[in-house]
CSV table of C-alpha atoms and ligand atoms in Angstrom, one decimal:
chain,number,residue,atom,x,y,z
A,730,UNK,CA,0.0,0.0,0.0
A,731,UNK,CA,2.6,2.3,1.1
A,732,UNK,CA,4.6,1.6,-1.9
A,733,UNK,CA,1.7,2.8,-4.2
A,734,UNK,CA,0.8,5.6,-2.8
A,735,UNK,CA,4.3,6.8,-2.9
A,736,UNK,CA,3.9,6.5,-7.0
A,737,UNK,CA,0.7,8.1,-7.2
A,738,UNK,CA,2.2,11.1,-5.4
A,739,UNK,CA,5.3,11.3,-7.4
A,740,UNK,CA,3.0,11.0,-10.7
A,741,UNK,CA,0.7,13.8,-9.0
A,742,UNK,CA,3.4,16.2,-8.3
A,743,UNK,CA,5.3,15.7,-11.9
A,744,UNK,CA,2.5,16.9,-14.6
A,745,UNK,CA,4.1,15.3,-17.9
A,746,UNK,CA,5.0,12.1,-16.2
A,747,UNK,CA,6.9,9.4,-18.0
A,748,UNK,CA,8.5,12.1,-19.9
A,749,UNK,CA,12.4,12.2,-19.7
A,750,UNK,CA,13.9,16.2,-19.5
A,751,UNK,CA,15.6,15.4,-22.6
A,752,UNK,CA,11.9,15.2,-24.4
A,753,UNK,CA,10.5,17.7,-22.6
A,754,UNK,CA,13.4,20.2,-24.0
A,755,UNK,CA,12.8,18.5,-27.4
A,756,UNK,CA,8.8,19.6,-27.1
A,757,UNK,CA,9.8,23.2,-26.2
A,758,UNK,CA,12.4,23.7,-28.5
A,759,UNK,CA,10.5,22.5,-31.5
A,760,UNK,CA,7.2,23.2,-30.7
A,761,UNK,CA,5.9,25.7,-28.2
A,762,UNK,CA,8.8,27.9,-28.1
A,763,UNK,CA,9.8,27.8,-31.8
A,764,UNK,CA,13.2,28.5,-31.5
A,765,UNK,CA,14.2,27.2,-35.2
A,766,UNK,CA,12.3,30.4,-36.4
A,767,UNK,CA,15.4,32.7,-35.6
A,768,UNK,CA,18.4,29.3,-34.9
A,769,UNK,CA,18.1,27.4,-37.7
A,770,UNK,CA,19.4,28.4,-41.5
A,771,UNK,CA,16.5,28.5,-44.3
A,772,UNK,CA,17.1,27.5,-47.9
A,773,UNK,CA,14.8,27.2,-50.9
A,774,UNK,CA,12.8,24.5,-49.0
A,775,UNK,CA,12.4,26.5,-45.7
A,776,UNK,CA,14.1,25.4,-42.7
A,777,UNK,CA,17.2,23.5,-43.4
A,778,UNK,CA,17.1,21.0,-40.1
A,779,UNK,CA,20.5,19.4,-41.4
A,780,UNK,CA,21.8,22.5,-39.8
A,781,UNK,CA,19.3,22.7,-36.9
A,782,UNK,CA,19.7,25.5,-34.5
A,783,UNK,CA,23.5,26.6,-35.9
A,784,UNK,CA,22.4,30.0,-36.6
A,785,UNK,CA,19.2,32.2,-38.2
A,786,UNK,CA,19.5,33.3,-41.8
A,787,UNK,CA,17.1,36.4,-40.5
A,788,UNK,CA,19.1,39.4,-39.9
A,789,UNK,CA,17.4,41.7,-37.5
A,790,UNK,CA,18.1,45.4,-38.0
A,791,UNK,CA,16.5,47.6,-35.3
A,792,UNK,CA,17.8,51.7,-35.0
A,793,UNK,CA,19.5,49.8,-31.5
A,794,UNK,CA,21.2,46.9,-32.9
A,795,UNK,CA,21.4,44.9,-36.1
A,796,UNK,CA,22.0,41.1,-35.0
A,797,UNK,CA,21.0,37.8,-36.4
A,798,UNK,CA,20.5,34.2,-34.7
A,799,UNK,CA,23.2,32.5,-32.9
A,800,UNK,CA,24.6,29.0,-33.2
A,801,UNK,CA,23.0,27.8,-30.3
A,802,UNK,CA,24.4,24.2,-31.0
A,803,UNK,CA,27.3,22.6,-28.5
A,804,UNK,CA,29.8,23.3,-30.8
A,805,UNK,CA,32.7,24.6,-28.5
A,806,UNK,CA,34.0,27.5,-31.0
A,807,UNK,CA,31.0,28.3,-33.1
A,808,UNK,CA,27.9,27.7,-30.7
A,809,UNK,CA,27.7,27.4,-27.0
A,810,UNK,CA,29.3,24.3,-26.1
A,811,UNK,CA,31.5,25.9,-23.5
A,812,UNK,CA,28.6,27.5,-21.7
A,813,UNK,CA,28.0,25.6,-18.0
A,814,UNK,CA,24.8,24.2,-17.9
A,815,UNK,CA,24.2,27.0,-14.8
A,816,UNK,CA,25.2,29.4,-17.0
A,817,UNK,CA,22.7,28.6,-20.3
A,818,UNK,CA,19.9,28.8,-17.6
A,819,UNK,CA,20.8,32.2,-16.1
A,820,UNK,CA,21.0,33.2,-19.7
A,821,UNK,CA,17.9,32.5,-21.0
A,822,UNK,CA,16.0,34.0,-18.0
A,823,UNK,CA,17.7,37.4,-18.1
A,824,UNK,CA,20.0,37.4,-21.4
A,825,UNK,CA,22.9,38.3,-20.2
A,826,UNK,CA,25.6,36.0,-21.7
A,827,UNK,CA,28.5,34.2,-19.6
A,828,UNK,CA,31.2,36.6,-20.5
A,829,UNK,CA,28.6,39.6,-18.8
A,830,UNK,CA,27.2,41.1,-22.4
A,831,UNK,CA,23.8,41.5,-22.7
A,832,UNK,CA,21.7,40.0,-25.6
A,833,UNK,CA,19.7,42.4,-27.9
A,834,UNK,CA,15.8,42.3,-26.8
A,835,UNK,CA,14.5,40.2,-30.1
A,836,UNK,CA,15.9,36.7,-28.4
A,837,UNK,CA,12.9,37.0,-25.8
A,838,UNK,CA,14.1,35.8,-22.9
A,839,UNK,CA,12.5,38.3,-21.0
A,840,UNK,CA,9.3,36.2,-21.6
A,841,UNK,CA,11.4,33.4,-20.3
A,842,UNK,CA,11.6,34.9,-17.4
A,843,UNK,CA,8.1,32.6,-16.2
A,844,UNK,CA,10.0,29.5,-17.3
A,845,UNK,CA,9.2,26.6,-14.8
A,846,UNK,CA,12.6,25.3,-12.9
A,847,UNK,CA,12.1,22.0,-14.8
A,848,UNK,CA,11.3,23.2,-17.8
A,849,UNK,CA,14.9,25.5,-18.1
A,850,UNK,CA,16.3,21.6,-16.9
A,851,UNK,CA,14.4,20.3,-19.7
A,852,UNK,CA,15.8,23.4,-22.2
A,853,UNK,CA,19.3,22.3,-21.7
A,854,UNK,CA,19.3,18.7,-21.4
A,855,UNK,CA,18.2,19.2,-24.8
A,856,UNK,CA,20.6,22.0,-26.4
A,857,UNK,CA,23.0,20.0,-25.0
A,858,UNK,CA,22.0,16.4,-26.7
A,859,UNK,CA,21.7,17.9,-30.2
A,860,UNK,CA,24.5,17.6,-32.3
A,861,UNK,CA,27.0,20.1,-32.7
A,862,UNK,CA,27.7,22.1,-36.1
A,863,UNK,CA,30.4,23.9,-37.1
A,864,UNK,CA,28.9,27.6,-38.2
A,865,UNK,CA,30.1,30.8,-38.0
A,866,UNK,CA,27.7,33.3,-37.4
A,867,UNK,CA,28.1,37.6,-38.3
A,868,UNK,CA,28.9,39.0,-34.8
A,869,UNK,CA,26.2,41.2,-33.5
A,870,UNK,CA,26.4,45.1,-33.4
A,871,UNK,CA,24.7,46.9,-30.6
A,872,UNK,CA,24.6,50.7,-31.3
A,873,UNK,CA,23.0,52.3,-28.4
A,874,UNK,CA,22.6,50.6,-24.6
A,875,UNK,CA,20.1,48.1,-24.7
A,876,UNK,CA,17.0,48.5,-22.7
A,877,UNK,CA,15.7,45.5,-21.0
A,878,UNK,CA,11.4,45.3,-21.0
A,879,UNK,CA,8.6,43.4,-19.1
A,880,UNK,CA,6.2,42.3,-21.3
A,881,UNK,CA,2.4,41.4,-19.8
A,882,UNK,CA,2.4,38.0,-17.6
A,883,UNK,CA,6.0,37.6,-17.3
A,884,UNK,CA,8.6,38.7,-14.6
A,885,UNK,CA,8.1,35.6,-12.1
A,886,UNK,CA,9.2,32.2,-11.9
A,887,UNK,CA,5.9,29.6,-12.5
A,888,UNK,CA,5.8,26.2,-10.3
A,889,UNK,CA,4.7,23.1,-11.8
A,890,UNK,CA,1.7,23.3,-9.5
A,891,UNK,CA,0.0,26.3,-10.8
A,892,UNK,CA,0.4,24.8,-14.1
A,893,UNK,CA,-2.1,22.0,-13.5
A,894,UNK,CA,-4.7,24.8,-14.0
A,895,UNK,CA,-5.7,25.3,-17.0
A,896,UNK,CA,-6.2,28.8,-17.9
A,897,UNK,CA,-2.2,29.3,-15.6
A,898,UNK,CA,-1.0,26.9,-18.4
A,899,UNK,CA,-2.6,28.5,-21.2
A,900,UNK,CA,-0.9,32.1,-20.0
A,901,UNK,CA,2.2,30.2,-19.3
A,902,UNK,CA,2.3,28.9,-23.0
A,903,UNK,CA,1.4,32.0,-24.8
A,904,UNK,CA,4.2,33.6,-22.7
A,905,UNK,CA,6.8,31.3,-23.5
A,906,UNK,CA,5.7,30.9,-27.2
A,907,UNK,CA,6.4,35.0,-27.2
A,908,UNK,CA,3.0,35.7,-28.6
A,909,UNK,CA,2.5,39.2,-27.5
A,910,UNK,CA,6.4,39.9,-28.8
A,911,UNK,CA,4.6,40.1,-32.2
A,912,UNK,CA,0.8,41.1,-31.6
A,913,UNK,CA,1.8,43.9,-29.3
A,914,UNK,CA,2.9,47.1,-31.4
A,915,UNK,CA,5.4,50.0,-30.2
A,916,UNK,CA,4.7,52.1,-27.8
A,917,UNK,CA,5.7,56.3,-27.5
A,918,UNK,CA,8.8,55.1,-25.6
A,919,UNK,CA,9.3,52.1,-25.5
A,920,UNK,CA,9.9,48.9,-28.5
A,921,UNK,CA,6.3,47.8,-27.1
A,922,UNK,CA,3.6,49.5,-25.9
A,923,UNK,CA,3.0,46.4,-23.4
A,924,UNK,CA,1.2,48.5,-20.8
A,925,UNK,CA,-1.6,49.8,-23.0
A,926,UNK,CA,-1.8,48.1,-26.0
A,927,UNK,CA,-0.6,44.1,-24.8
A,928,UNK,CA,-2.5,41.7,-28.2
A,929,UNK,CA,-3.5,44.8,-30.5
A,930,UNK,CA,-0.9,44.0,-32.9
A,931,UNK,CA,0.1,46.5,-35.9
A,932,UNK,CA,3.9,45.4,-36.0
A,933,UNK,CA,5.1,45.3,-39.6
A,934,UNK,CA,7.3,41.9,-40.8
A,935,UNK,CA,9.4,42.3,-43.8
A,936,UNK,CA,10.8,39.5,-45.5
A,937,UNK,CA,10.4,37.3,-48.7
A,938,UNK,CA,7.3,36.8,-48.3
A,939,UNK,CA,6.3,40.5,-48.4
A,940,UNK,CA,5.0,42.4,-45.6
A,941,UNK,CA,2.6,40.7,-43.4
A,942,UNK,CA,1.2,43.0,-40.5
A,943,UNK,CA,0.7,40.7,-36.8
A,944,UNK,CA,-3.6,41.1,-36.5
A,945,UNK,CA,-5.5,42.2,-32.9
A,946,UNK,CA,-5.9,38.7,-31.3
A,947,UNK,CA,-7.7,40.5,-28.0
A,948,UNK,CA,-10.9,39.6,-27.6
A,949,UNK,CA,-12.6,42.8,-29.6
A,950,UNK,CA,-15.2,41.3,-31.1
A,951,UNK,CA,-14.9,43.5,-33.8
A,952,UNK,CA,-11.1,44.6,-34.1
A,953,UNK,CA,-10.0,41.0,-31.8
A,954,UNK,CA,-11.1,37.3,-31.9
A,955,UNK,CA,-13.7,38.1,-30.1
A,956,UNK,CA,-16.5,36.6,-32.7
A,957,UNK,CA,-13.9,33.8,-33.4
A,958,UNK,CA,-14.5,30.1,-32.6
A,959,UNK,CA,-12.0,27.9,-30.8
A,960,UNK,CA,-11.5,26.1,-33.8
A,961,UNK,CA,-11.0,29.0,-36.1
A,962,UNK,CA,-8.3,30.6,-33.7
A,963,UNK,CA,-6.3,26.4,-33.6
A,964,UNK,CA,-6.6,26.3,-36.8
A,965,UNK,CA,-4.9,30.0,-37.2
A,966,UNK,CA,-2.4,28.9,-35.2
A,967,UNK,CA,-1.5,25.7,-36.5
A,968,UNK,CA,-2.6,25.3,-40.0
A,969,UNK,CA,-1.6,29.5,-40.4
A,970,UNK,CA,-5.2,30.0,-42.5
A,971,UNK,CA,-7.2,33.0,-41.6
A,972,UNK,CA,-11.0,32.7,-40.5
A,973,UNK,CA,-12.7,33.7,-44.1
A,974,UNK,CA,-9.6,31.0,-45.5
A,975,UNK,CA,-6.9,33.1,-46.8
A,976,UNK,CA,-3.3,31.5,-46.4
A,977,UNK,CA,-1.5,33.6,-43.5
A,978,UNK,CA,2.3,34.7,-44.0
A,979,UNK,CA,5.1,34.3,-42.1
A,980,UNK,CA,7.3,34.8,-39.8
A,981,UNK,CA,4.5,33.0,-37.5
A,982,UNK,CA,5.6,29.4,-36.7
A,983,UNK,CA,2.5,28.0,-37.4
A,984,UNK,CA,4.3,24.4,-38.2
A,985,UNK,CA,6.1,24.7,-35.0
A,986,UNK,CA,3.1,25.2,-33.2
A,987,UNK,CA,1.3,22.3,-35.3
A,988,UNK,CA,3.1,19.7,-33.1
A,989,UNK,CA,1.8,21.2,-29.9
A,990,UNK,CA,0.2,18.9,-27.4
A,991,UNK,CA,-3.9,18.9,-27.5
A,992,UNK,CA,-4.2,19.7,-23.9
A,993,UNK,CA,-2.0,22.8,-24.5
A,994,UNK,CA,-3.3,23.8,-27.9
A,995,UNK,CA,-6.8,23.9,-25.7
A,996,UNK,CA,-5.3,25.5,-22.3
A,997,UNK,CA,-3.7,28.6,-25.2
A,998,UNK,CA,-6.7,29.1,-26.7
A,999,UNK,CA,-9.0,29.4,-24.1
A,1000,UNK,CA,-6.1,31.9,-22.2
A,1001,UNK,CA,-6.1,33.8,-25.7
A,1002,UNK,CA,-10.1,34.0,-25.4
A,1003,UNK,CA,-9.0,35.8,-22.3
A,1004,UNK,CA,-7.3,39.2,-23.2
A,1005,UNK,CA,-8.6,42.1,-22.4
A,1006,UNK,CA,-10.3,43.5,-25.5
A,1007,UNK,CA,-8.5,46.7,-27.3
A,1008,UNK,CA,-9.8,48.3,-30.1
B,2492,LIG,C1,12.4,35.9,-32.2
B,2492,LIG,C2,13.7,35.3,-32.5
B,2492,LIG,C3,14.3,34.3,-31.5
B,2492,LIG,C4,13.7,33.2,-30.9
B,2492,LIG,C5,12.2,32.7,-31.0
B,2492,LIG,C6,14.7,32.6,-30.1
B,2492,LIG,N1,15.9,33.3,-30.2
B,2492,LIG,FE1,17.6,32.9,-29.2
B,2492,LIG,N2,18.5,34.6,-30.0
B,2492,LIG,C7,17.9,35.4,-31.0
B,2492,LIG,C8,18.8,36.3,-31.5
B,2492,LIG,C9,18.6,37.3,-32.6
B,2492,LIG,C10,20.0,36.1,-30.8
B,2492,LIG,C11,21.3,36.9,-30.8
B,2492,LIG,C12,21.1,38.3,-30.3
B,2492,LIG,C13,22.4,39.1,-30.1
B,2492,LIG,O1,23.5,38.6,-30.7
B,2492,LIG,O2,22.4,40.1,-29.4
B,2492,LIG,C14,19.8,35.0,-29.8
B,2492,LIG,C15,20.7,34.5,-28.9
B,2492,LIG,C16,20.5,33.4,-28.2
B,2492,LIG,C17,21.5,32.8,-27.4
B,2492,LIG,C18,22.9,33.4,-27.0
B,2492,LIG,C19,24.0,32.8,-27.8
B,2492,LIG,C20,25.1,33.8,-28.0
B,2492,LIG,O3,26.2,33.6,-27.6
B,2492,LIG,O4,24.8,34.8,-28.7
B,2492,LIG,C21,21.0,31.6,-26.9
B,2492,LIG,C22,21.6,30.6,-25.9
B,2492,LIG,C23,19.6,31.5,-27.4
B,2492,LIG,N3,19.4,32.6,-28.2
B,2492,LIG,C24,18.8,30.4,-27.2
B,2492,LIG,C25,17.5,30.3,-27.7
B,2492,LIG,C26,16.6,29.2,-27.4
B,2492,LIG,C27,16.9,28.0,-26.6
B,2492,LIG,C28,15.4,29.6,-27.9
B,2492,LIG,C29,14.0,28.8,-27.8
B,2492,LIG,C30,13.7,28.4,-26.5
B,2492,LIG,C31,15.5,30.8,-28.6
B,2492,LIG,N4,16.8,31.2,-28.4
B,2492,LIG,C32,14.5,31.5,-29.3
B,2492,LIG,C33,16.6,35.3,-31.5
B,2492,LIG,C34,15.6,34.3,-31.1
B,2493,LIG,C1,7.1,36.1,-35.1
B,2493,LIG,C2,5.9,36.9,-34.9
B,2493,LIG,C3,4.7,36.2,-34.4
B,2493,LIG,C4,4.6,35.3,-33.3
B,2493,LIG,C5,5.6,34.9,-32.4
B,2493,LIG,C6,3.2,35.0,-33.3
B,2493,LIG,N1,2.5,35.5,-34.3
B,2493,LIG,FE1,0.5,35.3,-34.6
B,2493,LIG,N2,0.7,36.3,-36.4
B,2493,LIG,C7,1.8,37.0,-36.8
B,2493,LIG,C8,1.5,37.7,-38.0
B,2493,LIG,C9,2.5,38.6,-38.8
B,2493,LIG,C10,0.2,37.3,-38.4
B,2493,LIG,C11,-0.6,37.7,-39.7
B,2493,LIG,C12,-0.1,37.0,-40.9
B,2493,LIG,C13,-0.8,37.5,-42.1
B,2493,LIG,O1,-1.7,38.3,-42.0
B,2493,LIG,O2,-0.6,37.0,-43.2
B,2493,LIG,C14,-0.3,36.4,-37.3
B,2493,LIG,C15,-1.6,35.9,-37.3
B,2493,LIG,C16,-2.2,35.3,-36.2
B,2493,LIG,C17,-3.5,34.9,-36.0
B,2493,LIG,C18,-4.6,35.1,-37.1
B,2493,LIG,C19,-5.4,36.3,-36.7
B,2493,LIG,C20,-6.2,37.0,-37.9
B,2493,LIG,O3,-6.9,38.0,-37.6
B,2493,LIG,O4,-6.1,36.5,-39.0
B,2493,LIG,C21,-3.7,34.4,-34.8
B,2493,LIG,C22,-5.0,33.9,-34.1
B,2493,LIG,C23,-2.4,34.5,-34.1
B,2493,LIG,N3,-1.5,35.0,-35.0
B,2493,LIG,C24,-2.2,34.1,-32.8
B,2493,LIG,C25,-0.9,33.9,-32.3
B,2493,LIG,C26,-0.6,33.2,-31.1
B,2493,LIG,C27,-1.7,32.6,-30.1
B,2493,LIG,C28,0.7,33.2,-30.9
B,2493,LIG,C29,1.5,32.5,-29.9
B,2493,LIG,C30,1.3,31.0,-29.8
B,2493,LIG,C31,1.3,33.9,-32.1
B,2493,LIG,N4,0.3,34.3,-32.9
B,2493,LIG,C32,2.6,34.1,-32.3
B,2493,LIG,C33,3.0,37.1,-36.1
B,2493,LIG,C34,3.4,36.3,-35.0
């Protein structure tokens, strides 16, 4: 008896049981958090995942820095594979880099910032099982001092416990999975206007595909989602097609976010259904 309830309790107080961290990290990596959108080199064909994670072709020119990417792979001189486990984790919660620099604001770590203790485990049991590659990458340039931001739901640390509710886990997931990095648009002084416009998008992406501007995904039911089904907004996020059918553009990671879990696609959506409505 004793025996069994000492496994029920272990099962109870780990909420993706029978998971290792190494396929946990894999889940974040490639799905929720979409880190191949900036990491990994595109070619003709899109992503090219023989070079997985060894640096963004994307170069991202803002008036305070112009950066691309890293190599996050464990290569020792091209990616990060002298970093210290302690050291990747402390990174990606407050971007500053072992050697003291601080990253530019694009890699959002300040979103990271919520990231369970087990889930920043799980991020670098992984980066540090995938194989290494040998990549160079152009060295970033920052031209004015870099100005760290909060965006809307992050700045503390979430347990695995709060997570077993389901709208916590749906605001944990569209925090980690940046959402409001894109749907929020710039504010008077700051790169976004997070305290009064958090979801109204506006934000402007160039690229090959053209420009595609991020929507209002507050719950307006007019400018927002509001008049949106559940299934419309999954299959927006997954599939990338609009409600009246048209094909959306990038640089969404709709086929990143295709291989989310049901439960979480669910626990998102119904946390999306949530924000506060701006016009
Ligand atoms: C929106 C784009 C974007 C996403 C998504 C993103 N990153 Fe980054 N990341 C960057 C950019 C750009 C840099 C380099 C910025 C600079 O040089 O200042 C960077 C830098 C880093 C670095 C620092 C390496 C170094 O020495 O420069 C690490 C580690 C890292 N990212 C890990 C990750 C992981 C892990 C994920 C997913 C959990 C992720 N990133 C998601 C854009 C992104
Ligand atoms: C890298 C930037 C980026 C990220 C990150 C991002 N989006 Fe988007 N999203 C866009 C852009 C740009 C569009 C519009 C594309 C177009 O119009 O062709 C879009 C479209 C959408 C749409 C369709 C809305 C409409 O009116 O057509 C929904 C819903 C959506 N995003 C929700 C989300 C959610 C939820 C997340 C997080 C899981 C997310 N987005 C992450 C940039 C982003």
């Amino acid at each position: 008896m004793r025996i069994v309830f000492g496994v029920a309790l272990a099962l109870a107080m780990s909420p993706a049981s029978g998971e290792t961290l190494v396929e946990r990290g894999a889940y974040l990596v490639n799905s929720v958090m979409v880190c191949h959108n900036c990491h990994t080199p595109r070619g003709p064909q899109g992503l090219d995942l023989s070079r997985a994670l060894s640096g963004g072709s994307q170069i991202f020119d803002a008036p305070a820095f112009k950066v691309s990417g890293s190599n996050i792979t464990p290569d020792k001189d091209t990616g990060i594979g002298s970093w210290r486990e302690a050291e990747l984790k402390r990174f990606l919660v407050s971007g500053i880099r072992p050697n003291g620099t601080r990253v530019a604001p694009i890699m959002p770590t300040a979103f990271y910032t919520v990231l369970t203790s087990r889930d920043l485990d799980a991020l670098a049991a992984y980066l540090g099982s995938v194989p290494p590659v040998r990549h160079e990458t152009p060295a970033p340039e920052y031209k004015t001092a870099l100005k760290p931001e909060m965006p809307t739901y992050a700045g503390q640390q979430a347990t695995d416990a709060e997570l077993t509710d389901k709208l916590a886990r749906g605001r944990y997931l569209l925090t980690i999975a940046h959402c409001l990095e894109c749907h929020t648009p710039e504010g008077p002084s700051a790169v976004h206007d997070f305290a009064s416009a958090s979801g109204k998008g506006g934000r402007t992406f160039r690229g090959p595909w053209g420009d595609s501007v991020s929507p209002n995904i507050t719950a307006d039911p007019t400018a927002g989602l509001g008049h949106w089904s559940d299934d419309e907004i999954k299959r927006a996020i997954t599939q990338g097609i609009a409600r009246d059918g048209h094909k959306l553009k990038p640089p969404m990671a709709y086929a990143a976010y295709a291989s989310m879990t049901a439960q979480d696609l669910d626990a998102l959506v119904a946390f999306v259904r949530t924000l506060p409505p701006k016009k």
